[in-house]
Short mmCIF file of C-alpha atoms (C1' of nucleotides) in Angstrom, two decimals:
data_model
loop_
_atom_site.label_atom_id
_atom_site.label_comp_id
_atom_site.label_asym_id
_atom_site.label_seq_id
_atom_site.Cartn_x
_atom_site.Cartn_y
_atom_site.Cartn_z
CA MET A 641 58.03 -27.62 43.95
CA ASN A 642 55.60 -26.61 46.62
CA PHE A 643 52.40 -27.77 45.05
CA THR A 644 50.20 -30.75 45.53
CA ILE A 645 48.50 -33.33 43.37
CA ALA A 646 45.22 -34.78 44.56
CA PRO A 647 44.46 -37.99 42.64
CA SER A 648 40.99 -38.07 44.16
CA ASP A 649 40.15 -34.62 42.81
CA PRO A 650 37.93 -35.00 39.75
CA THR A 651 39.88 -32.33 37.88
CA PRO A 652 42.48 -34.03 35.72
CA ILE A 653 46.02 -34.17 36.98
CA TYR A 654 47.49 -32.22 34.09
CA ARG A 655 44.96 -29.47 34.80
CA GLN A 656 45.92 -29.35 38.46
CA ILE A 657 49.51 -28.81 37.41
CA VAL A 658 48.62 -26.11 34.89
CA ASP A 659 46.47 -24.22 37.36
CA GLN A 660 49.01 -24.27 40.12
CA VAL A 661 51.96 -23.28 37.96
CA ARG A 662 49.86 -20.45 36.59
CA ARG A 663 49.24 -19.21 40.12
CA LEU A 664 52.81 -19.64 41.26
CA ILE A 665 53.97 -17.53 38.34
CA ALA A 666 51.36 -14.85 38.94
CA GLY A 667 52.40 -14.79 42.59
CA ARG A 668 56.09 -14.43 41.67
CA VAL A 669 56.91 -17.61 43.51
CA LEU A 670 58.28 -18.78 40.19
CA VAL A 671 60.27 -15.96 38.65
CA GLN A 672 61.10 -15.26 35.04
CA GLY A 673 63.92 -17.30 33.61
CA GLN A 674 63.81 -19.83 36.42
CA GLU A 675 64.18 -23.47 35.44
CA MET A 676 61.17 -25.69 35.92
CA PRO A 677 61.71 -29.16 37.37
CA SER A 678 62.26 -31.69 34.61
CA VAL A 679 59.33 -33.68 33.32
CA ARG A 680 60.79 -36.90 34.61
CA ALA A 681 61.64 -35.49 38.03
CA LEU A 682 58.20 -34.06 38.60
CA ALA A 683 56.60 -37.26 37.39
CA GLN A 684 58.62 -39.38 39.75
CA GLU A 685 58.08 -37.04 42.69
CA HIS A 686 54.33 -37.33 42.40
CA ALA A 687 54.25 -40.88 41.09
CA ILE A 688 52.52 -39.99 37.85
CA ASN A 689 53.25 -40.65 34.23
CA PRO A 690 55.82 -38.37 32.57
CA MET A 691 53.45 -37.81 29.67
CA THR A 692 50.94 -36.27 32.02
CA VAL A 693 53.48 -33.73 33.18
CA SER A 694 54.58 -33.18 29.61
CA LYS A 695 51.03 -32.40 28.58
CA ALA A 696 50.74 -29.79 31.31
CA TYR A 697 54.03 -28.19 30.31
CA SER A 698 52.98 -28.12 26.67
CA LEU A 699 49.79 -26.29 27.53
CA LEU A 700 51.69 -23.78 29.62
CA GLU A 701 54.08 -23.27 26.75
CA ALA A 702 51.20 -22.68 24.34
CA GLU A 703 49.88 -20.17 26.83
CA GLY A 704 53.18 -18.32 26.75
CA LEU A 705 54.00 -18.91 30.41
CA LEU A 706 56.82 -21.37 29.84
CA GLU A 707 59.55 -21.53 27.24
CA ARG A 708 61.23 -24.59 25.93
CA ARG A 709 65.02 -24.54 25.65
CA ARG A 710 66.13 -27.32 23.35
CA GLY A 711 68.04 -29.95 25.22
CA ILE A 712 67.96 -27.93 28.41
CA GLY A 713 64.44 -28.00 29.73
CA MET A 714 61.58 -25.66 30.43
CA LEU A 715 61.97 -22.16 31.84
CA VAL A 716 59.49 -19.64 33.10
CA ALA A 717 59.02 -17.39 30.08
CA ILE A 718 60.90 -14.13 30.14
CA ASN A 719 58.66 -11.88 28.09
CA GLN A 720 55.87 -11.95 30.63
CA THR A 721 54.38 -8.67 29.53
CA ARG A 722 50.65 -8.61 29.83
CA HIS A 723 49.17 -11.59 28.07
CA GLY A 724 49.09 -14.92 29.81
CA SER A 725 50.21 -14.10 33.31
CA ALA A 726 47.47 -12.05 34.89
CA GLU A 727 47.24 -10.25 38.18
CA PRO A 728 46.83 -12.50 41.22
CA GLU A 729 43.46 -10.96 41.92
CA ASP A 730 42.17 -11.92 38.48
CA LEU A 731 43.14 -15.54 39.02
CA LEU A 732 41.48 -15.73 42.41
CA ARG A 733 38.28 -13.89 41.54
CA PRO A 734 36.52 -16.70 39.62
CA SER A 735 36.73 -19.04 42.60
CA LEU A 736 35.45 -16.37 44.92
CA GLN A 737 32.61 -15.44 42.60
CA ALA A 738 31.53 -19.06 42.49
CA ALA A 739 31.77 -19.25 46.27
CA ALA A 740 29.69 -16.10 46.55
CA GLN A 741 26.93 -17.56 44.42
CA GLN A 742 27.02 -20.74 46.46
CA ALA A 743 26.71 -18.75 49.69
CA LYS A 744 23.67 -16.99 48.32
CA GLN A 745 22.07 -20.23 47.20
CA LEU A 746 22.74 -21.67 50.62
CA GLY A 747 20.96 -18.77 52.26
CA LEU A 748 24.07 -17.68 54.13
CA SER A 749 24.49 -14.02 54.95
CA PRO A 750 27.54 -12.28 53.45
CA ARG A 751 28.82 -11.79 56.97
CA ALA A 752 28.62 -15.50 57.77
CA ALA A 753 30.33 -16.40 54.49
CA LEU A 754 33.13 -13.96 55.17
CA ARG A 755 33.69 -15.35 58.65
CA LEU A 756 33.92 -18.84 57.21
CA TYR A 757 36.45 -17.77 54.59
CA GLU A 758 38.49 -16.00 57.23
CA ALA A 759 38.70 -19.25 59.18
CA CYS A 760 39.85 -21.16 56.12
CA LEU A 761 42.53 -18.59 55.34
CA LYS A 762 43.84 -18.70 58.87
CA GLN A 763 44.03 -22.48 58.78
CA THR A 764 45.81 -22.54 55.43
CA HIS A 765 48.44 -20.06 56.56
CA GLN A 766 49.09 -21.84 59.81
CA GLU A 767 49.95 -25.06 57.97
CA GLU A 768 53.03 -23.44 56.55
CA THR A 769 54.54 -21.61 59.51
CA PRO A 770 55.37 -24.46 61.91
CA MET B 722 14.91 -21.21 39.16
CA ASN B 723 17.75 -18.94 40.14
CA PHE B 724 20.63 -21.06 39.06
CA THR B 725 22.97 -21.02 36.13
CA ILE B 726 24.41 -23.56 33.70
CA ALA B 727 27.87 -22.99 32.27
CA PRO B 728 28.42 -25.25 29.25
CA SER B 729 32.08 -24.22 29.14
CA ASP B 730 32.62 -25.33 32.73
CA PRO B 731 34.41 -28.68 32.71
CA THR B 732 32.15 -30.07 35.44
CA PRO B 733 29.37 -32.07 33.83
CA ILE B 734 26.05 -30.37 33.40
CA TYR B 735 24.08 -32.90 35.42
CA ARG B 736 26.52 -32.31 38.26
CA GLN B 737 26.03 -28.57 38.07
CA ILE B 738 22.30 -29.12 38.47
CA VAL B 739 22.65 -31.56 41.34
CA ASP B 740 25.02 -29.32 43.26
CA GLN B 741 22.88 -26.25 42.92
CA VAL B 742 19.61 -27.95 43.82
CA ARG B 743 21.32 -29.45 46.83
CA ARG B 744 22.38 -26.00 47.96
CA LEU B 745 19.02 -24.41 47.31
CA ILE B 746 17.38 -27.05 49.48
CA ALA B 747 19.97 -26.73 52.22
CA GLY B 748 19.42 -22.98 52.17
CA ARG B 749 15.63 -23.38 52.37
CA VAL B 750 15.26 -21.47 49.13
CA LEU B 751 13.45 -24.56 47.92
CA VAL B 752 11.08 -25.62 50.66
CA GLN B 753 9.66 -29.04 51.39
CA GLY B 754 6.80 -30.05 49.18
CA GLN B 755 7.52 -27.40 46.60
CA GLU B 756 7.17 -28.44 42.95
CA MET B 757 10.31 -28.58 40.87
CA PRO B 758 10.18 -27.31 37.30
CA SER B 759 9.48 -30.09 34.83
CA VAL B 760 12.35 -31.81 33.10
CA ARG B 761 11.19 -30.45 29.79
CA ALA B 762 10.83 -26.88 31.04
CA LEU B 763 14.21 -26.81 32.70
CA ALA B 764 15.87 -28.35 29.67
CA GLN B 765 14.35 -25.80 27.33
CA GLU B 766 15.14 -22.86 29.59
CA HIS B 767 18.84 -23.68 29.65
CA ALA B 768 19.08 -25.20 26.18
CA ILE B 769 20.33 -28.54 27.39
CA ASN B 770 19.33 -32.11 26.75
CA PRO B 771 16.24 -33.29 28.70
CA MET B 772 18.01 -36.54 29.45
CA THR B 773 20.67 -34.57 31.29
CA VAL B 774 18.06 -32.93 33.52
CA SER B 775 16.39 -36.26 34.04
CA LYS B 776 19.65 -37.80 35.17
CA ALA B 777 20.19 -35.01 37.66
CA TYR B 778 16.68 -35.40 39.06
CA SER B 779 17.13 -39.13 39.37
CA LEU B 780 20.30 -38.69 41.36
CA LEU B 781 18.62 -36.18 43.63
CA GLU B 782 15.74 -38.60 44.09
CA ALA B 783 18.13 -41.40 44.98
CA GLU B 784 19.69 -39.03 47.48
CA GLY B 785 16.31 -38.50 49.10
CA LEU B 786 16.14 -34.79 48.35
CA LEU B 787 13.43 -35.02 45.70
CA GLU B 788 10.33 -37.17 45.44
CA ARG B 789 8.65 -38.32 42.27
CA ARG B 790 4.86 -37.90 42.35
CA ARG B 791 3.05 -39.73 39.53
CA GLY B 792 1.20 -37.38 37.27
CA ILE B 793 2.50 -34.34 39.07
CA GLY B 794 6.25 -34.26 38.74
CA MET B 795 9.09 -33.85 41.16
CA LEU B 796 8.67 -32.28 44.58
CA VAL B 797 11.18 -31.33 47.19
CA ALA B 798 11.02 -34.26 49.60
CA ILE B 799 9.02 -33.68 52.71
CA ASN B 800 10.77 -35.92 55.19
CA GLN B 801 14.15 -34.24 55.08
CA THR B 802 15.95 -36.28 57.64
CA ARG B 803 19.39 -35.16 58.64
CA HIS B 804 21.16 -37.41 56.17
CA GLY B 805 19.99 -35.65 53.02
CA SER B 806 20.47 -31.96 53.48
CA ALA B 807 23.58 -30.92 55.31
CA GLU B 808 24.39 -27.70 57.09
CA PRO B 809 24.96 -24.77 54.72
CA GLU B 810 28.40 -24.12 56.19
CA ASP B 811 29.53 -27.66 55.42
CA LEU B 812 28.50 -27.28 51.79
CA LEU B 813 30.32 -24.00 51.37
CA ARG B 814 33.53 -24.84 53.21
CA PRO B 815 35.22 -26.95 50.50
CA SER B 816 35.05 -24.11 47.98
CA LEU B 817 36.48 -21.67 50.49
CA GLN B 818 39.27 -23.99 51.50
CA ALA B 819 40.29 -24.34 47.87
CA ALA B 820 40.13 -20.58 47.45
CA ALA B 821 42.30 -20.16 50.52
CA GLN B 822 45.02 -22.38 49.12
CA GLN B 823 44.85 -20.52 45.82
CA ALA B 824 45.25 -17.20 47.59
CA LYS B 825 48.34 -18.49 49.31
CA GLN B 826 49.90 -19.74 46.06
CA LEU B 827 49.12 -16.39 44.48
CA GLY B 828 51.01 -14.63 47.21
CA LEU B 829 47.96 -12.71 48.33
CA SER B 830 47.66 -11.74 51.98
CA PRO B 831 44.64 -13.09 53.87
CA ARG B 832 43.44 -9.53 54.21
CA ALA B 833 43.55 -8.93 50.45
CA ALA B 834 41.78 -12.21 49.78
CA LEU B 835 39.04 -11.35 52.26
CA ARG B 836 38.52 -7.94 50.71
CA LEU B 837 38.18 -9.55 47.31
CA TYR B 838 35.63 -12.05 48.57
CA GLU B 839 33.69 -9.26 50.21
CA ALA B 840 33.46 -7.50 46.86
CA CYS B 841 32.22 -10.65 45.16
CA LEU B 842 29.57 -11.20 47.81
CA LYS B 843 28.33 -7.66 47.49
CA GLN B 844 28.10 -7.95 43.75
CA THR B 845 26.25 -11.25 43.88
CA HIS B 846 23.66 -9.93 46.26
CA GLN B 847 23.10 -6.77 44.27
CA GLU B 848 22.23 -8.71 41.14
CA GLU B 849 19.09 -10.04 42.69
CA THR B 850 17.58 -6.95 44.29
CA PRO B 851 16.77 -4.79 41.26
CA MET C 1226 77.10 -14.59 6.80
CA ASN C 1227 73.74 -13.40 5.61
CA PHE C 1228 71.57 -16.03 7.18
CA THR C 1229 69.31 -16.14 10.17
CA ILE C 1230 68.65 -18.52 13.04
CA ALA C 1231 65.15 -18.71 14.51
CA PRO C 1232 65.25 -20.47 17.89
CA SER C 1233 61.47 -20.56 18.01
CA ASP C 1234 61.29 -22.38 14.68
CA PRO C 1235 60.56 -26.05 15.34
CA THR C 1236 63.14 -27.17 12.78
CA PRO C 1237 66.38 -27.98 14.59
CA ILE C 1238 69.06 -25.35 14.56
CA TYR C 1239 71.67 -27.52 12.89
CA ARG C 1240 69.15 -28.15 10.12
CA GLN C 1241 68.56 -24.45 9.65
CA ILE C 1242 72.28 -24.00 9.18
CA VAL C 1243 72.67 -26.89 6.77
CA ASP C 1244 69.76 -25.78 4.62
CA GLN C 1245 70.93 -22.22 4.33
CA VAL C 1246 74.55 -23.06 3.58
CA ARG C 1247 73.34 -25.47 0.94
CA ARG C 1248 71.35 -22.69 -0.70
CA LEU C 1249 74.13 -20.14 -0.46
CA ILE C 1250 76.44 -22.55 -2.25
CA ALA C 1251 73.88 -23.45 -4.88
CA GLY C 1252 73.33 -19.74 -5.46
CA ARG C 1253 77.07 -19.09 -5.80
CA VAL C 1254 76.93 -16.65 -2.93
CA LEU C 1255 79.51 -18.86 -1.32
CA VAL C 1256 82.07 -19.70 -3.97
CA GLN C 1257 84.41 -22.65 -4.19
CA GLY C 1258 87.43 -22.45 -1.97
CA GLN C 1259 86.00 -19.69 0.17
CA GLU C 1260 86.62 -19.93 3.92
CA MET C 1261 83.65 -20.59 6.14
CA PRO C 1262 83.43 -18.74 9.44
CA SER C 1263 84.86 -20.73 12.31
CA VAL C 1264 82.60 -22.86 14.44
CA ARG C 1265 83.30 -20.68 17.42
CA ALA C 1266 82.65 -17.41 15.59
CA LEU C 1267 79.39 -18.56 14.09
CA ALA C 1268 78.21 -19.95 17.42
CA GLN C 1269 78.95 -16.72 19.22
CA GLU C 1270 77.38 -14.56 16.54
CA HIS C 1271 74.06 -16.37 16.80
CA ALA C 1272 74.23 -17.27 20.49
CA ILE C 1273 74.01 -20.98 19.90
CA ASN C 1274 75.97 -23.97 21.08
CA PRO C 1275 79.26 -24.58 19.19
CA MET C 1276 78.47 -28.26 19.08
CA THR C 1277 75.39 -27.45 17.06
CA VAL C 1278 77.43 -25.57 14.48
CA SER C 1279 79.97 -28.35 14.44
CA LYS C 1280 77.27 -30.90 13.74
CA ALA C 1281 75.99 -28.85 10.83
CA TYR C 1282 79.47 -28.48 9.36
CA SER C 1283 80.08 -32.20 9.69
CA LEU C 1284 76.91 -32.98 7.80
CA LEU C 1285 77.85 -30.54 5.07
CA GLU C 1286 81.28 -32.11 4.88
CA ALA C 1287 79.77 -35.58 4.58
CA GLU C 1288 77.60 -34.21 1.81
CA GLY C 1289 80.68 -33.03 -0.05
CA LEU C 1290 79.82 -29.37 0.08
CA LEU C 1291 82.50 -28.37 2.59
CA GLU C 1292 86.07 -29.51 3.04
CA ARG C 1293 88.00 -29.58 6.29
CA ARG C 1294 91.52 -28.16 5.97
CA ARG C 1295 93.79 -28.91 8.92
CA GLY C 1296 94.88 -25.82 10.71
CA ILE C 1297 92.77 -23.58 8.51
CA GLY C 1298 89.16 -24.49 8.97
CA MET C 1299 86.31 -25.30 6.65
CA LEU C 1300 86.27 -24.28 3.01
CA VAL C 1301 83.60 -24.52 0.40
CA ALA C 1302 84.57 -27.65 -1.49
CA ILE C 1303 86.34 -27.11 -4.74
CA ASN C 1304 85.27 -30.12 -6.72
CA GLN C 1305 81.57 -29.42 -6.74
CA THR C 1306 80.39 -32.30 -8.83
CA ARG C 1307 76.76 -32.38 -9.81
CA HIS C 1308 75.71 -34.56 -6.91
CA GLY C 1309 76.38 -32.05 -4.16
CA SER C 1310 74.92 -28.75 -5.22
CA ALA C 1311 71.66 -28.96 -7.10
CA GLU C 1312 69.99 -26.43 -9.34
CA PRO C 1313 68.61 -23.43 -7.47
CA GLU C 1314 65.15 -24.08 -8.86
CA ASP C 1315 65.09 -27.59 -7.45
CA LEU C 1316 65.94 -26.31 -3.99
CA LEU C 1317 63.24 -23.68 -4.06
CA ARG C 1318 60.44 -25.74 -5.57
CA PRO C 1319 59.43 -27.75 -2.46
CA SER C 1320 58.72 -24.61 -0.48
CA LEU C 1321 56.67 -23.16 -3.30
CA GLN C 1322 54.71 -26.35 -3.80
CA ALA C 1323 53.81 -26.36 -0.12
CA ALA C 1324 52.83 -22.70 -0.33
CA ALA C 1325 50.67 -23.48 -3.34
CA GLN C 1326 48.74 -26.14 -1.47
CA GLN C 1327 48.32 -23.79 1.45
CA ALA C 1328 46.94 -21.08 -0.82
CA LYS C 1329 44.41 -23.53 -2.18
CA GLN C 1330 43.28 -24.59 1.30
CA LEU C 1331 42.99 -20.95 2.26
CA GLY C 1332 40.67 -20.33 -0.65
CA LEU C 1333 43.02 -17.80 -2.21
CA SER C 1334 43.05 -17.42 -5.96
CA PRO C 1335 46.36 -18.11 -7.72
CA ARG C 1336 46.42 -14.46 -8.68
CA ALA C 1337 46.10 -13.29 -5.09
CA ALA C 1338 48.79 -15.74 -3.96
CA LEU C 1339 51.15 -14.54 -6.65
CA ARG C 1340 50.60 -10.91 -5.69
CA LEU C 1341 51.39 -11.74 -2.10
CA TYR C 1342 54.58 -13.54 -3.06
CA GLU C 1343 55.61 -10.63 -5.21
CA ALA C 1344 55.28 -8.33 -2.22
CA CYS C 1345 57.37 -10.65 -0.06
CA LEU C 1346 60.10 -10.84 -2.69
CA LYS C 1347 60.22 -7.08 -3.01
CA GLN C 1348 60.51 -6.64 0.72
CA THR C 1349 63.25 -9.23 1.06
CA HIS C 1350 65.36 -7.63 -1.62
CA GLN C 1351 64.95 -4.16 -0.23
CA GLU C 1352 66.35 -5.20 3.12
CA GLU C 1353 69.74 -5.83 1.64
CA THR C 1354 70.27 -2.79 -0.57
CA PRO C 1355 70.44 0.04 1.96
CA MET D 1499 37.99 -34.12 4.89
CA ASN D 1500 40.06 -32.89 2.01
CA PHE D 1501 43.39 -32.74 3.68
CA THR D 1502 46.42 -34.95 3.62
CA ILE D 1503 48.77 -36.49 6.13
CA ALA D 1504 52.36 -37.05 5.11
CA PRO D 1505 54.02 -39.50 7.50
CA SER D 1506 57.37 -38.78 5.89
CA ASP D 1507 57.07 -35.07 6.63
CA PRO D 1508 59.25 -34.23 9.64
CA THR D 1509 56.54 -32.00 11.12
CA PRO D 1510 54.54 -34.04 13.62
CA ILE D 1511 51.23 -35.45 12.50
CA TYR D 1512 49.17 -33.59 15.07
CA ARG D 1513 50.77 -30.36 13.84
CA GLN D 1514 49.90 -31.16 10.23
CA ILE D 1515 46.30 -31.56 11.28
CA VAL D 1516 46.27 -28.34 13.28
CA ASP D 1517 47.80 -26.32 10.48
CA GLN D 1518 45.45 -27.59 7.82
CA VAL D 1519 42.31 -27.20 9.89
CA ARG D 1520 43.41 -23.68 10.70
CA ARG D 1521 43.69 -22.91 7.00
CA LEU D 1522 40.44 -24.59 6.06
CA ILE D 1523 38.63 -22.48 8.62
CA ALA D 1524 40.31 -19.27 7.52
CA GLY D 1525 39.38 -20.13 3.94
CA ARG D 1526 35.74 -20.75 4.89
CA VAL D 1527 35.97 -24.29 3.62
CA LEU D 1528 34.95 -25.27 7.12
CA VAL D 1529 32.15 -22.97 8.22
CA GLN D 1530 31.08 -21.96 11.68
CA GLY D 1531 29.01 -24.51 13.51
CA GLN D 1532 29.95 -27.30 11.16
CA GLU D 1533 30.68 -30.68 12.72
CA MET D 1534 34.22 -31.92 12.54
CA PRO D 1535 34.80 -35.58 11.69
CA SER D 1536 34.99 -37.66 14.84
CA VAL D 1537 38.34 -38.43 16.37
CA ARG D 1538 37.95 -42.11 15.69
CA ALA D 1539 36.80 -41.60 12.11
CA LEU D 1540 39.67 -39.32 11.23
CA ALA D 1541 42.13 -41.63 12.92
CA GLN D 1542 40.92 -44.63 10.99
CA GLU D 1543 40.78 -42.76 7.69
CA HIS D 1544 44.45 -41.83 7.92
CA ALA D 1545 45.56 -44.93 9.81
CA ILE D 1546 46.86 -43.03 12.79
CA ASN D 1547 46.28 -43.27 16.51
CA PRO D 1548 43.09 -41.63 17.83
CA MET D 1549 45.11 -39.90 20.52
CA THR D 1550 47.09 -38.09 17.88
CA VAL D 1551 43.92 -36.68 16.37
CA SER D 1552 42.62 -35.89 19.82
CA LYS D 1553 45.73 -33.93 20.62
CA ALA D 1554 45.28 -31.84 17.49
CA TYR D 1555 41.64 -31.17 18.30
CA SER D 1556 42.52 -30.17 21.85
CA LEU D 1557 45.02 -27.64 20.60
CA LEU D 1558 42.51 -26.20 18.17
CA GLU D 1559 40.01 -25.96 20.99
CA ALA D 1560 42.52 -24.14 23.18
CA GLU D 1561 43.08 -21.79 20.27
CA GLY D 1562 39.37 -21.02 20.11
CA LEU D 1563 38.86 -22.44 16.64
CA LEU D 1564 36.90 -25.53 17.68
CA GLU D 1565 34.27 -26.07 20.33
CA ARG D 1566 33.59 -29.26 22.17
CA ARG D 1567 29.96 -30.30 22.48
CA ARG D 1568 29.70 -32.90 25.21
CA GLY D 1569 28.67 -36.23 23.88
CA ILE D 1570 28.23 -34.82 20.41
CA GLY D 1571 31.65 -34.05 19.06
CA MET D 1572 33.69 -31.10 17.93
CA LEU D 1573 32.28 -28.17 15.97
CA VAL D 1574 33.91 -25.25 14.25
CA ALA D 1575 33.60 -22.49 16.85
CA ILE D 1576 30.83 -20.01 16.29
CA ASN D 1577 32.23 -16.88 17.87
CA GLN D 1578 34.99 -16.52 15.34
CA THR D 1579 35.38 -12.80 15.86
CA ARG D 1580 38.93 -11.67 15.47
CA HIS D 1581 41.18 -13.73 17.63
CA GLY D 1582 42.32 -17.11 16.44
CA SER D 1583 41.09 -17.24 12.90
CA ALA D 1584 43.12 -14.76 10.93
CA GLU D 1585 42.84 -13.55 7.39
CA PRO D 1586 43.95 -16.05 4.73
CA GLU D 1587 46.71 -13.70 3.65
CA ASP D 1588 48.17 -13.65 7.16
CA LEU D 1589 48.36 -17.43 7.25
CA LEU D 1590 50.04 -17.69 3.87
CA ARG D 1591 52.53 -14.85 4.29
CA PRO D 1592 55.03 -16.65 6.58
CA SER D 1593 55.57 -19.43 4.04
CA LEU D 1594 56.02 -16.94 1.27
CA GLN D 1595 58.43 -14.82 3.26
CA ALA D 1596 60.52 -17.89 3.93
CA ALA D 1597 60.40 -18.78 0.25
CA ALA D 1598 61.46 -15.26 -0.63
CA GLN D 1599 64.50 -15.46 1.60
CA GLN D 1600 65.36 -18.82 0.11
CA ALA D 1601 65.10 -17.40 -3.39
CA LYS D 1602 67.48 -14.63 -2.48
CA GLN D 1603 69.97 -17.03 -0.93
CA LEU D 1604 69.77 -19.17 -4.05
CA GLY D 1605 70.63 -16.21 -6.20
CA LEU D 1606 67.35 -16.40 -8.10
CA SER D 1607 65.86 -13.21 -9.47
CA PRO D 1608 62.43 -12.23 -8.16
CA ARG D 1609 61.07 -12.75 -11.64
CA ALA D 1610 62.39 -16.31 -11.82
CA ALA D 1611 61.00 -17.09 -8.38
CA LEU D 1612 57.59 -15.73 -9.32
CA ARG D 1613 57.51 -17.80 -12.50
CA LEU D 1614 58.31 -20.91 -10.50
CA TYR D 1615 55.55 -20.21 -8.00
CA GLU D 1616 53.11 -19.60 -10.81
CA ALA D 1617 53.89 -23.04 -12.18
CA CYS D 1618 53.36 -24.65 -8.79
CA LEU D 1619 50.03 -22.90 -8.35
CA LYS D 1620 48.83 -24.01 -11.74
CA GLN D 1621 49.77 -27.60 -11.03
CA THR D 1622 48.07 -27.60 -7.64
CA HIS D 1623 44.85 -26.27 -9.06
CA GLN D 1624 44.80 -28.69 -11.92
CA GLU D 1625 44.89 -31.64 -9.56
CA GLU D 1626 41.48 -30.76 -8.26
CA THR D 1627 39.52 -30.00 -11.42
CA PRO D 1628 39.55 -33.34 -13.26
"C1'" DG E 492 27.79 -42.94 19.81
"C1'" DT E 493 31.07 -38.96 21.40
"C1'" DG E 494 35.76 -37.13 23.59
"C1'" DG E 495 39.00 -37.37 27.83
"C1'" DT E 496 42.41 -39.22 30.80
"C1'" DC E 497 46.03 -41.99 32.15
"C1'" DT E 498 49.40 -45.61 31.72
"C1'" DA E 499 53.37 -48.08 29.77
"C1'" DG E 500 56.80 -48.44 26.64
"C1'" DA E 501 59.50 -47.47 22.57
"C1'" DC E 502 62.02 -44.43 19.69
"C1'" DC E 503 63.78 -39.97 18.16
"C1'" DA E 504 66.09 -35.47 18.37
"C1'" DC E 505 68.68 -31.90 20.65
"C1'" DA E 506 72.58 -30.04 23.51
"C1'" DG F 559 70.83 -35.27 30.43
"C1'" DT F 560 66.50 -32.80 28.26
"C1'" DG F 561 61.56 -32.85 25.91
"C1'" DG F 562 58.67 -34.77 21.86
"C1'" DT F 563 56.08 -38.07 19.36
"C1'" DC F 564 53.50 -41.99 18.57
"C1'" DT F 565 51.36 -46.33 19.69
"C1'" DA F 566 48.24 -49.53 22.12
"C1'" DG F 567 45.02 -50.35 25.37
"C1'" DA F 568 42.09 -49.62 29.32
"C1'" DC F 569 38.70 -47.04 31.72
"C1'" DC F 570 35.65 -43.15 32.49
"C1'" DA F 571 32.09 -39.64 31.56
"C1'" DC F 572 28.58 -37.41 28.88
"C1'" DT F 573 24.49 -37.46 25.61
#
DNA sequence: GTGGTCTAGACCACA
DNA sequence: GTGGTCTAGACCACT
């Protein structure tokens, strides 16, 4: 899986997993019917407790994004109609709205804030290419 | 005060206060020597516990951003050396870096992400003018 | 076979099979000596694993409700002593007792609960006639 | 709290809690804004692990039926508009539909099934009065 | 006082 | 092999 766990991040680990899986599904990186990595595998890969992964998967199942197949594992849910998985823009907007309010409180002009975001985007995309 | 408290936000309330005051000072919206609203007033305005406000103020005082004046209340500290308030860009960057990674996971192009942020900035600035 | 498998139901599939066969025998819908559908046929019909069907049949055989005939398949056991198949009322009562407690917790009057059950019974019986 | 935990019941304990709280809210036994018993209290009362209770509460919170008040405890959610809390009839119907199918499989006439349910209802209500 | 998170380990059930 | 459940205990954060 191409996502990261930051133990230093104050947001709980299970929440980091939930958020990222949600985004990867919205972005079609994870496609419908695809098998998710097993609880134990993911736990070992990131050196965390299997129950933590399990909790994240359970929440995603309750949300309708994952489906449990008895004895098989978890799959990305097939009936991804309209509920649950939202448009990518809708998942990104809250972060950007918060960042917009912060820019205003910091007295930064919209232009300066945009330039800064552009730099961050460029950096993030460069990490992947090489 | 032009800041907001979101009780549903998982980040603790006292932290929401600290972060926003820090930004307002960095952005010179709150200027040196200016009186802060009283603990009681702020608590009542946002329907939160006065002890929570008090804790936030104490942290800001320990950080050197606020000063406690007996009989008067809290003021924005006058001797803002360089250690207390940082550059506005440095305070905004972490949020934008996170938003950049999210955009990538969502499969959004940098251009689309920028456009979305531009819209958020415009909306945030319009709220204040009328 | 007129029974249904609900993969989303938390009760294990083999248990769903066992319970329903038990009822169909108690209700004389399946009569003594009658052939049961083959493991393979039943599995294919409901899109479940043959091993799951096999496990259910084995449990029913251990219970004395089914008999394994070499080269033929499973039959409804002929010597239905009193220990295997119980009275229909006894098999239905647990569900109704649970439903009665639920009605009480929901604040529904016994009369309202009865009316609702009447409607469900009518609907269930109509499904079969046409 | 007037609900029961049955350790022998195959349905997991946290699920028993969730289901019953859901019903008690739908039946207005628990009213909006009311405080729920604390995790530790409920755990001790029923001799189960606090984490099990916590898990149930978390699910109910995700469902929108409970609200967490930091440092205070859990309350029955106030904005109980339409989602989440359903009509009592809607929560009872699934059990009765299952019981109706069972009655049919058992070869019981609708009249006999109704009589049996009536008896169960009477018994359940008598337990409370004395 | 409140709930939340994580860990470690044991046991069960399903396929 | 898969996930689920429960326990016990430790530590943290908020009010």
